mmCIF file of C-alpha atoms in Angstrom:
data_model
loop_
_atom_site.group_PDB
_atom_site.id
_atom_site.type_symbol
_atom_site.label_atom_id
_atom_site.label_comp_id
_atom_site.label_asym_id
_atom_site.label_seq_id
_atom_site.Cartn_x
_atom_site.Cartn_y
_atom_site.Cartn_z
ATOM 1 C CA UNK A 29 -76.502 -44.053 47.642
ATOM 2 C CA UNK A 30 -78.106 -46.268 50.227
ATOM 3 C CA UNK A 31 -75.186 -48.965 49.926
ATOM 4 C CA UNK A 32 -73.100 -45.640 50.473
ATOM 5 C CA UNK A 33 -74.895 -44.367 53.709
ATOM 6 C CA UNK A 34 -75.000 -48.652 54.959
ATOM 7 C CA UNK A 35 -70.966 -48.507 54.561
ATOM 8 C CA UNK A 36 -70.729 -45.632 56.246
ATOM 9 C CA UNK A 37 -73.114 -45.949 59.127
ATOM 10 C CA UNK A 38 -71.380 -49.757 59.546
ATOM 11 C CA UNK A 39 -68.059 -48.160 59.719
ATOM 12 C CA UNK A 40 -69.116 -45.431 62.419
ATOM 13 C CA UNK A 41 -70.527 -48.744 64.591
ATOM 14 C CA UNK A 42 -67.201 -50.633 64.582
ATOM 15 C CA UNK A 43 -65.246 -47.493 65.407
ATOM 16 C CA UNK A 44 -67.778 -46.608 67.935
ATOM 17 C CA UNK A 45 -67.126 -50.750 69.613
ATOM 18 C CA UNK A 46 -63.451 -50.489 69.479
ATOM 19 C CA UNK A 47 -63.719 -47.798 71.955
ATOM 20 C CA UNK A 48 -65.120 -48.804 74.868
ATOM 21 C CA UNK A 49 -62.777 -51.826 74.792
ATOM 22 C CA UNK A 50 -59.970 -49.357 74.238
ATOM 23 C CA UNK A 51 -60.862 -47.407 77.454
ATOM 24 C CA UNK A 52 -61.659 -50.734 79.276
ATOM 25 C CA UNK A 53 -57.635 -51.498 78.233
ATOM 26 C CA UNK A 54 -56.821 -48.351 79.599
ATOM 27 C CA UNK A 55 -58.264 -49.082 82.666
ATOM 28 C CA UNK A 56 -57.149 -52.053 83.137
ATOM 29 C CA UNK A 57 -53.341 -51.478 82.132
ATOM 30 C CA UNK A 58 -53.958 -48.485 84.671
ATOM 31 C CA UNK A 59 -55.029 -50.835 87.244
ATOM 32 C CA UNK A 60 -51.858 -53.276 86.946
ATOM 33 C CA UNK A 61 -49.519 -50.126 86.647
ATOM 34 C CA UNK A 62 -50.770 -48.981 90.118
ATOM 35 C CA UNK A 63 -50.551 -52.265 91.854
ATOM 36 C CA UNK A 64 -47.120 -52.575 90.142
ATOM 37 C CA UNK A 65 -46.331 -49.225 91.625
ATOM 38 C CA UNK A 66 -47.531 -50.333 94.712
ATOM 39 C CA UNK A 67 -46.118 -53.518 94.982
ATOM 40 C CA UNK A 68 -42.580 -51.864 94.061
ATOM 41 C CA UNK A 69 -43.415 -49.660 97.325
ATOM 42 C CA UNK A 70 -44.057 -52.442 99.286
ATOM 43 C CA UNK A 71 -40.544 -53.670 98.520
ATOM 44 C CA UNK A 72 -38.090 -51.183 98.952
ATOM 45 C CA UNK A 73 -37.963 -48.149 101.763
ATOM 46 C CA UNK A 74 -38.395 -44.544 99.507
ATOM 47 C CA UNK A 75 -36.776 -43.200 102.891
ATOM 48 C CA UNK A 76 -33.729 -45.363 104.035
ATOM 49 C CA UNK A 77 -31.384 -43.669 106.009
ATOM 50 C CA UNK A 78 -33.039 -40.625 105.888
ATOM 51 C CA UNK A 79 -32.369 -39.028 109.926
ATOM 52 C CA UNK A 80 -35.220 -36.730 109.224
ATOM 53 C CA UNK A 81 -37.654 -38.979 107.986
ATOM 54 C CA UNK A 82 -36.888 -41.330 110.994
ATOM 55 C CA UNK A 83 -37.364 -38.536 113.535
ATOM 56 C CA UNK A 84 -41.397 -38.555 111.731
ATOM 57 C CA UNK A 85 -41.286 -42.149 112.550
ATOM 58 C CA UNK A 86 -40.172 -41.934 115.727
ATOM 59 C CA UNK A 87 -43.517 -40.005 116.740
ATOM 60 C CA UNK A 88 -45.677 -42.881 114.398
ATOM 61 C CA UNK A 89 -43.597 -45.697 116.772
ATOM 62 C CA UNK A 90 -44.054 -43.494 120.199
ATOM 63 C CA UNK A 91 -48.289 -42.737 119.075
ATOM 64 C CA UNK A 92 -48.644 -46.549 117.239
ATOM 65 C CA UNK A 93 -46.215 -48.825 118.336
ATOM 66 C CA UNK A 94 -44.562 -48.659 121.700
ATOM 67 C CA UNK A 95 -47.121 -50.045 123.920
ATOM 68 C CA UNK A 96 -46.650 -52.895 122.980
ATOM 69 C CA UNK A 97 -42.881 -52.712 121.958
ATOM 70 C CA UNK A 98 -42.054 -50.049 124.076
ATOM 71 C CA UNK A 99 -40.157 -47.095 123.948
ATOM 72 C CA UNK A 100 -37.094 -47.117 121.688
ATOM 73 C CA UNK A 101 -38.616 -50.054 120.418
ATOM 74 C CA UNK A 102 -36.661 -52.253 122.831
ATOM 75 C CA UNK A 103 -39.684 -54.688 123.999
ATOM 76 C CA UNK A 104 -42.113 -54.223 125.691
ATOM 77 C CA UNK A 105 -45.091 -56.753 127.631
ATOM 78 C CA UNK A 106 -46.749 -57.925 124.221
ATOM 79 C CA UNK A 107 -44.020 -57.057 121.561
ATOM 80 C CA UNK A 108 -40.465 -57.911 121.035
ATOM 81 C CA UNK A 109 -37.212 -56.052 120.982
ATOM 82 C CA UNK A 110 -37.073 -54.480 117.448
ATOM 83 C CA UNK A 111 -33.685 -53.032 117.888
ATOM 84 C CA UNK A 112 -32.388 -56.618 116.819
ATOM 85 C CA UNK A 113 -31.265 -56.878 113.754
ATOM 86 C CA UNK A 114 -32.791 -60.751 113.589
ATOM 87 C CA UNK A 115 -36.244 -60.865 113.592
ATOM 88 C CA UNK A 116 -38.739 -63.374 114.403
ATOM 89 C CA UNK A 117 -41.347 -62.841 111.685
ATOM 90 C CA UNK A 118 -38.541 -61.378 108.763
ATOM 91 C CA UNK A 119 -35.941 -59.195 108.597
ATOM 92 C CA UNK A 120 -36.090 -57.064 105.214
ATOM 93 C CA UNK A 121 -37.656 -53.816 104.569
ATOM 94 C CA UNK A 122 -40.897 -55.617 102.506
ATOM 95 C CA UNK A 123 -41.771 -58.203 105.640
ATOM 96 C CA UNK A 124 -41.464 -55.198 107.950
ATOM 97 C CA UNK A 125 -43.755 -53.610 105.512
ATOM 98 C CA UNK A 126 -45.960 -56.427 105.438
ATOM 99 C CA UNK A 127 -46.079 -56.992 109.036
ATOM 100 C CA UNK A 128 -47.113 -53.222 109.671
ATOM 101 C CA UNK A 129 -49.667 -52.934 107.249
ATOM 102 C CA UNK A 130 -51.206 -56.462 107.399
ATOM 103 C CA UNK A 131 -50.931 -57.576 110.895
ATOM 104 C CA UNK A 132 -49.098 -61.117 111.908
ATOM 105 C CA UNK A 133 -51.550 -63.623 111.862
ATOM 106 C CA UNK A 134 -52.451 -65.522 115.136
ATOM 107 C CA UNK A 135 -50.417 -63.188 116.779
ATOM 108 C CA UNK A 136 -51.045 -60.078 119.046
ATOM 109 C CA UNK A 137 -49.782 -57.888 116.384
ATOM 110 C CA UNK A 138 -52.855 -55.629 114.215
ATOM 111 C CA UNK A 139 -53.107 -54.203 111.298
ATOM 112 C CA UNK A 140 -51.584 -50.672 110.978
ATOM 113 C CA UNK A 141 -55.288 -49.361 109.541
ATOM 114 C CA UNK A 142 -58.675 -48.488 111.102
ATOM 115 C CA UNK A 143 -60.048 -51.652 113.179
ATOM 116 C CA UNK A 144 -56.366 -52.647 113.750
ATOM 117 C CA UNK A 145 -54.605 -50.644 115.844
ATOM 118 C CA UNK A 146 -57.358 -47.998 116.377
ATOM 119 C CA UNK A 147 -55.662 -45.173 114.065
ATOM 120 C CA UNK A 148 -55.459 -46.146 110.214
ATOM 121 C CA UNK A 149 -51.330 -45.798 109.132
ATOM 122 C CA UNK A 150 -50.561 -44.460 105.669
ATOM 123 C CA UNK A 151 -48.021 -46.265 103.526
ATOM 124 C CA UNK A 152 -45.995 -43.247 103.980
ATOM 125 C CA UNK A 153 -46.354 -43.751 107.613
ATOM 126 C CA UNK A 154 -45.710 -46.793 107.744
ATOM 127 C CA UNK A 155 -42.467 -46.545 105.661
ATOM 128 C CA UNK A 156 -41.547 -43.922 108.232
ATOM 129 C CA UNK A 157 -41.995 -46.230 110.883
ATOM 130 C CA UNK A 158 -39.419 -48.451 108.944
ATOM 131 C CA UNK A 159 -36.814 -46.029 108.781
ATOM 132 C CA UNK A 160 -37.064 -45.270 112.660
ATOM 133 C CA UNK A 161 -36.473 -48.790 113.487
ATOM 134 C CA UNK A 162 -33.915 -49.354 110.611
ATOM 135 C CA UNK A 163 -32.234 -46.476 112.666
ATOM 136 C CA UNK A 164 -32.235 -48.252 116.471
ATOM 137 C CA UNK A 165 -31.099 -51.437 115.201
ATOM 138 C CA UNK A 166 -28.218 -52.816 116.781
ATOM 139 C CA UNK A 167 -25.833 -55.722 115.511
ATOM 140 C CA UNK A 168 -24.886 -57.368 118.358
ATOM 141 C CA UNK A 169 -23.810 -60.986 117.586
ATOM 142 C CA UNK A 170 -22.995 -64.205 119.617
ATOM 143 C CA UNK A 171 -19.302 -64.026 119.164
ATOM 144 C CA UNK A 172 -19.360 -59.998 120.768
ATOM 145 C CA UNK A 173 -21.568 -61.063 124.071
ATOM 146 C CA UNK A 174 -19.609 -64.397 124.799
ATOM 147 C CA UNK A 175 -18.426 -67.832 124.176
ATOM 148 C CA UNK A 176 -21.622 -70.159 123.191
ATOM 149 C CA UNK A 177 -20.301 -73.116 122.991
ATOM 150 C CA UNK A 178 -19.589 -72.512 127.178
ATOM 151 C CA UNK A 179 -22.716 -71.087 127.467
ATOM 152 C CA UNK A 180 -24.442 -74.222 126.203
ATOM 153 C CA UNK A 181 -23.027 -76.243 128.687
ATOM 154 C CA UNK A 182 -23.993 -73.916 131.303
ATOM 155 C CA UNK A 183 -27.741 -73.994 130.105
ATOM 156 C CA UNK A 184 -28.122 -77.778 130.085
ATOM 157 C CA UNK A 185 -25.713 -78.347 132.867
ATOM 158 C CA UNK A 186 -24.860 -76.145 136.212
ATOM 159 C CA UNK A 187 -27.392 -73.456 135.505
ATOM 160 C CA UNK A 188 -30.220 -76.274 134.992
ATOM 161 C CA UNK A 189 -32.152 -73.784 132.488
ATOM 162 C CA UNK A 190 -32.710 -76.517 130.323
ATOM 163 C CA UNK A 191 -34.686 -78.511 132.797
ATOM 164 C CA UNK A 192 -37.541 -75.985 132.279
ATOM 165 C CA UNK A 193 -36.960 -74.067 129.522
ATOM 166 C CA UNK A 194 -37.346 -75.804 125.936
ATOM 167 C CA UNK A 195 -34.307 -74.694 123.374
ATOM 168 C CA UNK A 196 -35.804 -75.982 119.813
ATOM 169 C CA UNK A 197 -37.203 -78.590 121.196
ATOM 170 C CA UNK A 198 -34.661 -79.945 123.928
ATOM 171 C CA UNK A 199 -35.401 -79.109 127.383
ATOM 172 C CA UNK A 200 -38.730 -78.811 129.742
ATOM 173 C CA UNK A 201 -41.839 -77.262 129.920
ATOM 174 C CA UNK A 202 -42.363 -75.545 132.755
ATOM 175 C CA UNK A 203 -40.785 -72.104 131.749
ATOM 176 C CA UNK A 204 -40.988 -70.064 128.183
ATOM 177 C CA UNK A 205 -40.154 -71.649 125.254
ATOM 178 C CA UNK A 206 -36.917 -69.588 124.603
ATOM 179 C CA UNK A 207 -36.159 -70.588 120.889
ATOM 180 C CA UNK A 208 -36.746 -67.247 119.313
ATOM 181 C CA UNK A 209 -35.753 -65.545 122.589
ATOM 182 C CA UNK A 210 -32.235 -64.264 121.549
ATOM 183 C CA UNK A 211 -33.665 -62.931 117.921
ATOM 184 C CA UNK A 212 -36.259 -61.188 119.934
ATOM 185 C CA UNK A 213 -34.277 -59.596 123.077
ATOM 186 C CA UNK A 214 -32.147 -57.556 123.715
ATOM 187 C CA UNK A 215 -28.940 -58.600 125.965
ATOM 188 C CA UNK A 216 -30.045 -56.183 128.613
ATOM 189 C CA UNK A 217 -33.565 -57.627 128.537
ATOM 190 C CA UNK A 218 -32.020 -61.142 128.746
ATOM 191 C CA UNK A 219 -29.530 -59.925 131.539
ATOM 192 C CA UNK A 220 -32.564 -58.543 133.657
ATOM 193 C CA UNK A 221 -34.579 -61.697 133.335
ATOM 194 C CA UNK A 222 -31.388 -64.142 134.882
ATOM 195 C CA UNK A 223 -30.778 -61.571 137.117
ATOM 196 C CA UNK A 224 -34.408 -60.685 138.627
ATOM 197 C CA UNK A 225 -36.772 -63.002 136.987
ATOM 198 C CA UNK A 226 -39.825 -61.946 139.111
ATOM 199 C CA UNK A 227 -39.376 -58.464 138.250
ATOM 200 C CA UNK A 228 -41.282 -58.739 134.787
ATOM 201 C CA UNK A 229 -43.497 -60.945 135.929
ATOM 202 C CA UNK A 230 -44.934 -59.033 138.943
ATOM 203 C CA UNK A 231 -45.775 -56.375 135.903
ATOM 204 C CA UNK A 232 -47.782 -59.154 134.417
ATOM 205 C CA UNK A 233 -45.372 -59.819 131.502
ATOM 206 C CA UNK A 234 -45.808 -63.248 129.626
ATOM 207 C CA UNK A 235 -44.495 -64.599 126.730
ATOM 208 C CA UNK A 236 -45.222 -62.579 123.895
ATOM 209 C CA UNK A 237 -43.489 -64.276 121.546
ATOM 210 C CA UNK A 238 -45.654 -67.390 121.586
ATOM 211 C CA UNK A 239 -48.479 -66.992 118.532
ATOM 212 C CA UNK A 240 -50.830 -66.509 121.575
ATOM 213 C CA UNK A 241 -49.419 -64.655 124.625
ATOM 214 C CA UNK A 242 -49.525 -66.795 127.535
ATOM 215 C CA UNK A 243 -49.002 -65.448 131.233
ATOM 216 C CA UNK A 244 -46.897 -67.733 133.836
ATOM 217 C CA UNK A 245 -48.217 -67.054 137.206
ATOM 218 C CA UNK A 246 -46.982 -69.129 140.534
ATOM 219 C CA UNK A 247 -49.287 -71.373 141.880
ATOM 220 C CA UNK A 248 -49.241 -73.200 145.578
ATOM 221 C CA UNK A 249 -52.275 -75.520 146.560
ATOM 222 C CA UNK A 250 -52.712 -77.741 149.142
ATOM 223 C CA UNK A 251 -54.690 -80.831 148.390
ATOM 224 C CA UNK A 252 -57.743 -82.370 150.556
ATOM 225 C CA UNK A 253 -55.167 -84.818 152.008
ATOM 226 C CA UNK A 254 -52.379 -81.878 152.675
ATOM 227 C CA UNK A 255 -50.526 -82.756 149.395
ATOM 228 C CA UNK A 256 -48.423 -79.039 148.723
ATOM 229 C CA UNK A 257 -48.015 -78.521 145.237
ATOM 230 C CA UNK A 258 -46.601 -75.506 143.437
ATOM 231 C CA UNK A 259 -45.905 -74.763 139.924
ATOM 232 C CA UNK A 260 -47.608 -72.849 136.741
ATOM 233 C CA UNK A 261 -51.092 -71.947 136.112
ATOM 234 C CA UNK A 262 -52.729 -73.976 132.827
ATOM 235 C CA UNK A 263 -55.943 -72.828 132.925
ATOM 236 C CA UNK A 264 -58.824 -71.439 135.186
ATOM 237 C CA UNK A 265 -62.261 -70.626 136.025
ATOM 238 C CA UNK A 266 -64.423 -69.530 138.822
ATOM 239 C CA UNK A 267 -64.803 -73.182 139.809
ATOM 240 C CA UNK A 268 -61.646 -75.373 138.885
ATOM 241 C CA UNK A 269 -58.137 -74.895 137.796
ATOM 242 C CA UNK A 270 -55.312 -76.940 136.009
ATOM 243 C CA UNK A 271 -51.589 -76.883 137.083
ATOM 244 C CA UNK A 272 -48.462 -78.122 135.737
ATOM 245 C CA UNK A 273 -46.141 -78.422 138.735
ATOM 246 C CA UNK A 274 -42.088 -78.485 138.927
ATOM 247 C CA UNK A 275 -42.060 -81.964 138.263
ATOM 248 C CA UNK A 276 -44.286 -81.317 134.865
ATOM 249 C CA UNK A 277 -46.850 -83.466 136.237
ATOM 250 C CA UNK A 278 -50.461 -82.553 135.338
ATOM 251 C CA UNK A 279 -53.255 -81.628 137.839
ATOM 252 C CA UNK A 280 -56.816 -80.678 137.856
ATOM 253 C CA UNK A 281 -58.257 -79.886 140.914
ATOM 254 C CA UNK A 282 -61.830 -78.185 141.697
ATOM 255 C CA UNK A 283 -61.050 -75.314 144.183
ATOM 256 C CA UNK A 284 -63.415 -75.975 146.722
ATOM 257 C CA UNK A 285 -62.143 -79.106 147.812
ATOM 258 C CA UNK A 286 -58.540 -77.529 148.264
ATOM 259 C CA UNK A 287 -57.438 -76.461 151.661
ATOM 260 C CA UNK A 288 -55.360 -73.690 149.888
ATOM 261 C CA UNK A 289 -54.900 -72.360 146.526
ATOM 262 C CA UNK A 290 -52.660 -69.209 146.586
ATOM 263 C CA UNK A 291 -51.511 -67.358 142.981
ATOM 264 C CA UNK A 292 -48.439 -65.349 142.882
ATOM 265 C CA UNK A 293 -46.188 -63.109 140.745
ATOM 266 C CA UNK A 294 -42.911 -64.897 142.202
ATOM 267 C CA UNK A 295 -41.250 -66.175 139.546
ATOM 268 C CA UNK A 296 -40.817 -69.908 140.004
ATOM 269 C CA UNK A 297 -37.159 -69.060 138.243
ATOM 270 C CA UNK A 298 -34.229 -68.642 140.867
ATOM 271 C CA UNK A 299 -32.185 -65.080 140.875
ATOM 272 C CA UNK A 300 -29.110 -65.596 139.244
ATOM 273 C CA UNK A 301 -26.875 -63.542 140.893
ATOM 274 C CA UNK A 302 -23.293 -62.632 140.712
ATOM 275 C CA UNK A 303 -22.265 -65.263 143.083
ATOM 276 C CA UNK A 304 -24.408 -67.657 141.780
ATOM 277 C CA UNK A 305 -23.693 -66.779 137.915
ATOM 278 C CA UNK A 306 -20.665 -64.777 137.621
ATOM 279 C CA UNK A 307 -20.745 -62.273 134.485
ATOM 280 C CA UNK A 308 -18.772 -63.890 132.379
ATOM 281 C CA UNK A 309 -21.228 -66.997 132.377
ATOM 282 C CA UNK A 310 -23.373 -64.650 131.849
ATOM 283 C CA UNK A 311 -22.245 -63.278 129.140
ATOM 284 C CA UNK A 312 -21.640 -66.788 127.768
ATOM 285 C CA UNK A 313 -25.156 -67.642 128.284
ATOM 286 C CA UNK A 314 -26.694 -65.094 126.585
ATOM 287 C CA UNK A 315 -24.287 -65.549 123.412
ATOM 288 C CA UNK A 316 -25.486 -69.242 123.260
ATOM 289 C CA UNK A 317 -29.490 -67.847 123.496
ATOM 290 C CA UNK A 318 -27.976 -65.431 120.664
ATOM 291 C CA UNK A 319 -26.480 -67.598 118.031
ATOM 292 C CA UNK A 320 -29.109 -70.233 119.116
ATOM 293 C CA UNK A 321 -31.719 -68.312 117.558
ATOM 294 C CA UNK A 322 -29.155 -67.091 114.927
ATOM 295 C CA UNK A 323 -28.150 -70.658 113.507
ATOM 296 C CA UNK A 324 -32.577 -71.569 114.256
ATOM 297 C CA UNK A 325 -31.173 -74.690 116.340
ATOM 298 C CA UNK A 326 -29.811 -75.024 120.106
ATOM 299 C CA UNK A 327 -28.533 -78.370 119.959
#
């Protein structure tokens, strides 16, 4: 009898073991399932090509997004044109996902979730978002806007924008590096910024596709001895600035030893106009900034 009862109350113990480690498999297959789920979300758009769900998104983009990418998502003074189909930081529907939700790293782009942008996105949202700007994008390739090959002899040669501009690594330093430029642009954006280059800058637009958005402002000073320098602003303080002028050449000067230190929003850039640049070396220009960035090399 008591062997009985020991057998029986041994039995009930093991049973009653097996089940908390059954529930903690449960959980735990529960847990993987859910990230699975979500990881599976993360990859592919539940909404693609859906016109109504991109109308939702276009309010998202207008409330979340187009400050800084402006309206239509065509650029704006911190974000780039996202009606490109060639993207600077990926192109499919899980890095636009990514990008959105998680922020780009040592960039000005946040997180789409409270403490990022201010107003916490849903996944939903966000995929919404995706749709709308699947929906703007527009194909435009080198080989449509112009001849590059034409165009690349134009921006190292009569146009002389390789003597301050740097094209994956060829060219100078003075302007914006404009490697990613013809990923990130769109041809009217590109057009404007030959055409009126001060324009954008006068609105305090920079270079937004640089990991850390740098302003160029227009410097003149006059030196102690009546040197006149101009160029682009480095760096400043209440009490000294630095200055890369047109001939690259660094300076460092404490301001009040200068006779004159003036800042403007004239872009050190000359107008290309149609004189100057007629619009079919225009046209030729912009498809070598184009397939440039398309091919990742300039050279």
């Amino acid at each position: 009898m008591c062997a009985s009862r020991r057998d029986t109350f041994s039995k009930v113990r093991r049973e009653g073991q097996k089940r908390p480690a059954i529930a903690a498999g449960v959980i735990v297959l529960a847990l993987l399932s859910a990230g699975g789920l979500r990881l599976e979300a993360q990859e592919k758009n539940p909404y693609a090509g859906d016109a109504k769900v991109a109308k939702l998104g276009e309010y998202q983009f207008r409330s979340n997004c187009a400050f800084c990418h402006g309206l239509g998502g065509r650029g704006g003074g911190r974000g780039p044109d996202l009606t490109r189909a060639q993207k600077h930081h990926g192109n499919t529907d899980a890095e636009l996902f990514h990008n959105i939700h998680d922020g780009i790293a040592g960039t000005a782009m946040p997180a789409a979730t409270n403490g990022g942008i201010g107003v916490g996105m849903s996944d939903e949202e966000i995929w919404q978002v995706i749709t709308y700007i699947r929906s703007v994008e527009k194909k435009a390739s080198a080989a449509e806007t112009g001849d590059a090959a034409h165009g690349k002899e134009l921006f190292y040669g009569a146009t002389g924008c390789g003597t301050c501009h740097m094209m994956n690594g060829k060219g100078g330093r003075l302007g914006p590096d404009l490697s990613s430029t013809g990923a990130s642009r769109s041809v009217e954006y590109l057009t404007e910024s030959l055409r009126n280059p001060s324009k954008r800058l006068a609105q305090g637009i920079s270079e937004p596709l640089k990991d850390f958005s740098e302003e160029y402002e227009t410097v003149t000073v006059v030196t102690s001895d009546g040197t006149k320098l101009q160029g682009l602003v480095l760096n400043e303080d209440s009490f000294t600035v630095q200055m890369l002028d047109t001939r690259e050449q660094l300076h460092a000067f404490e301001k009040v030893k200068l006779r004159s230190y003036v800042k403007t929003r004239e872009s050190l850039m000359p107008a290309y106009d149609v004189k100057t640049l007629p619009d079919k070396d225009l046209k030729d220009l912009i498809a070598f900034l184009l397939a440039a960035s398309e091919k990742g090399g300039g050279q």
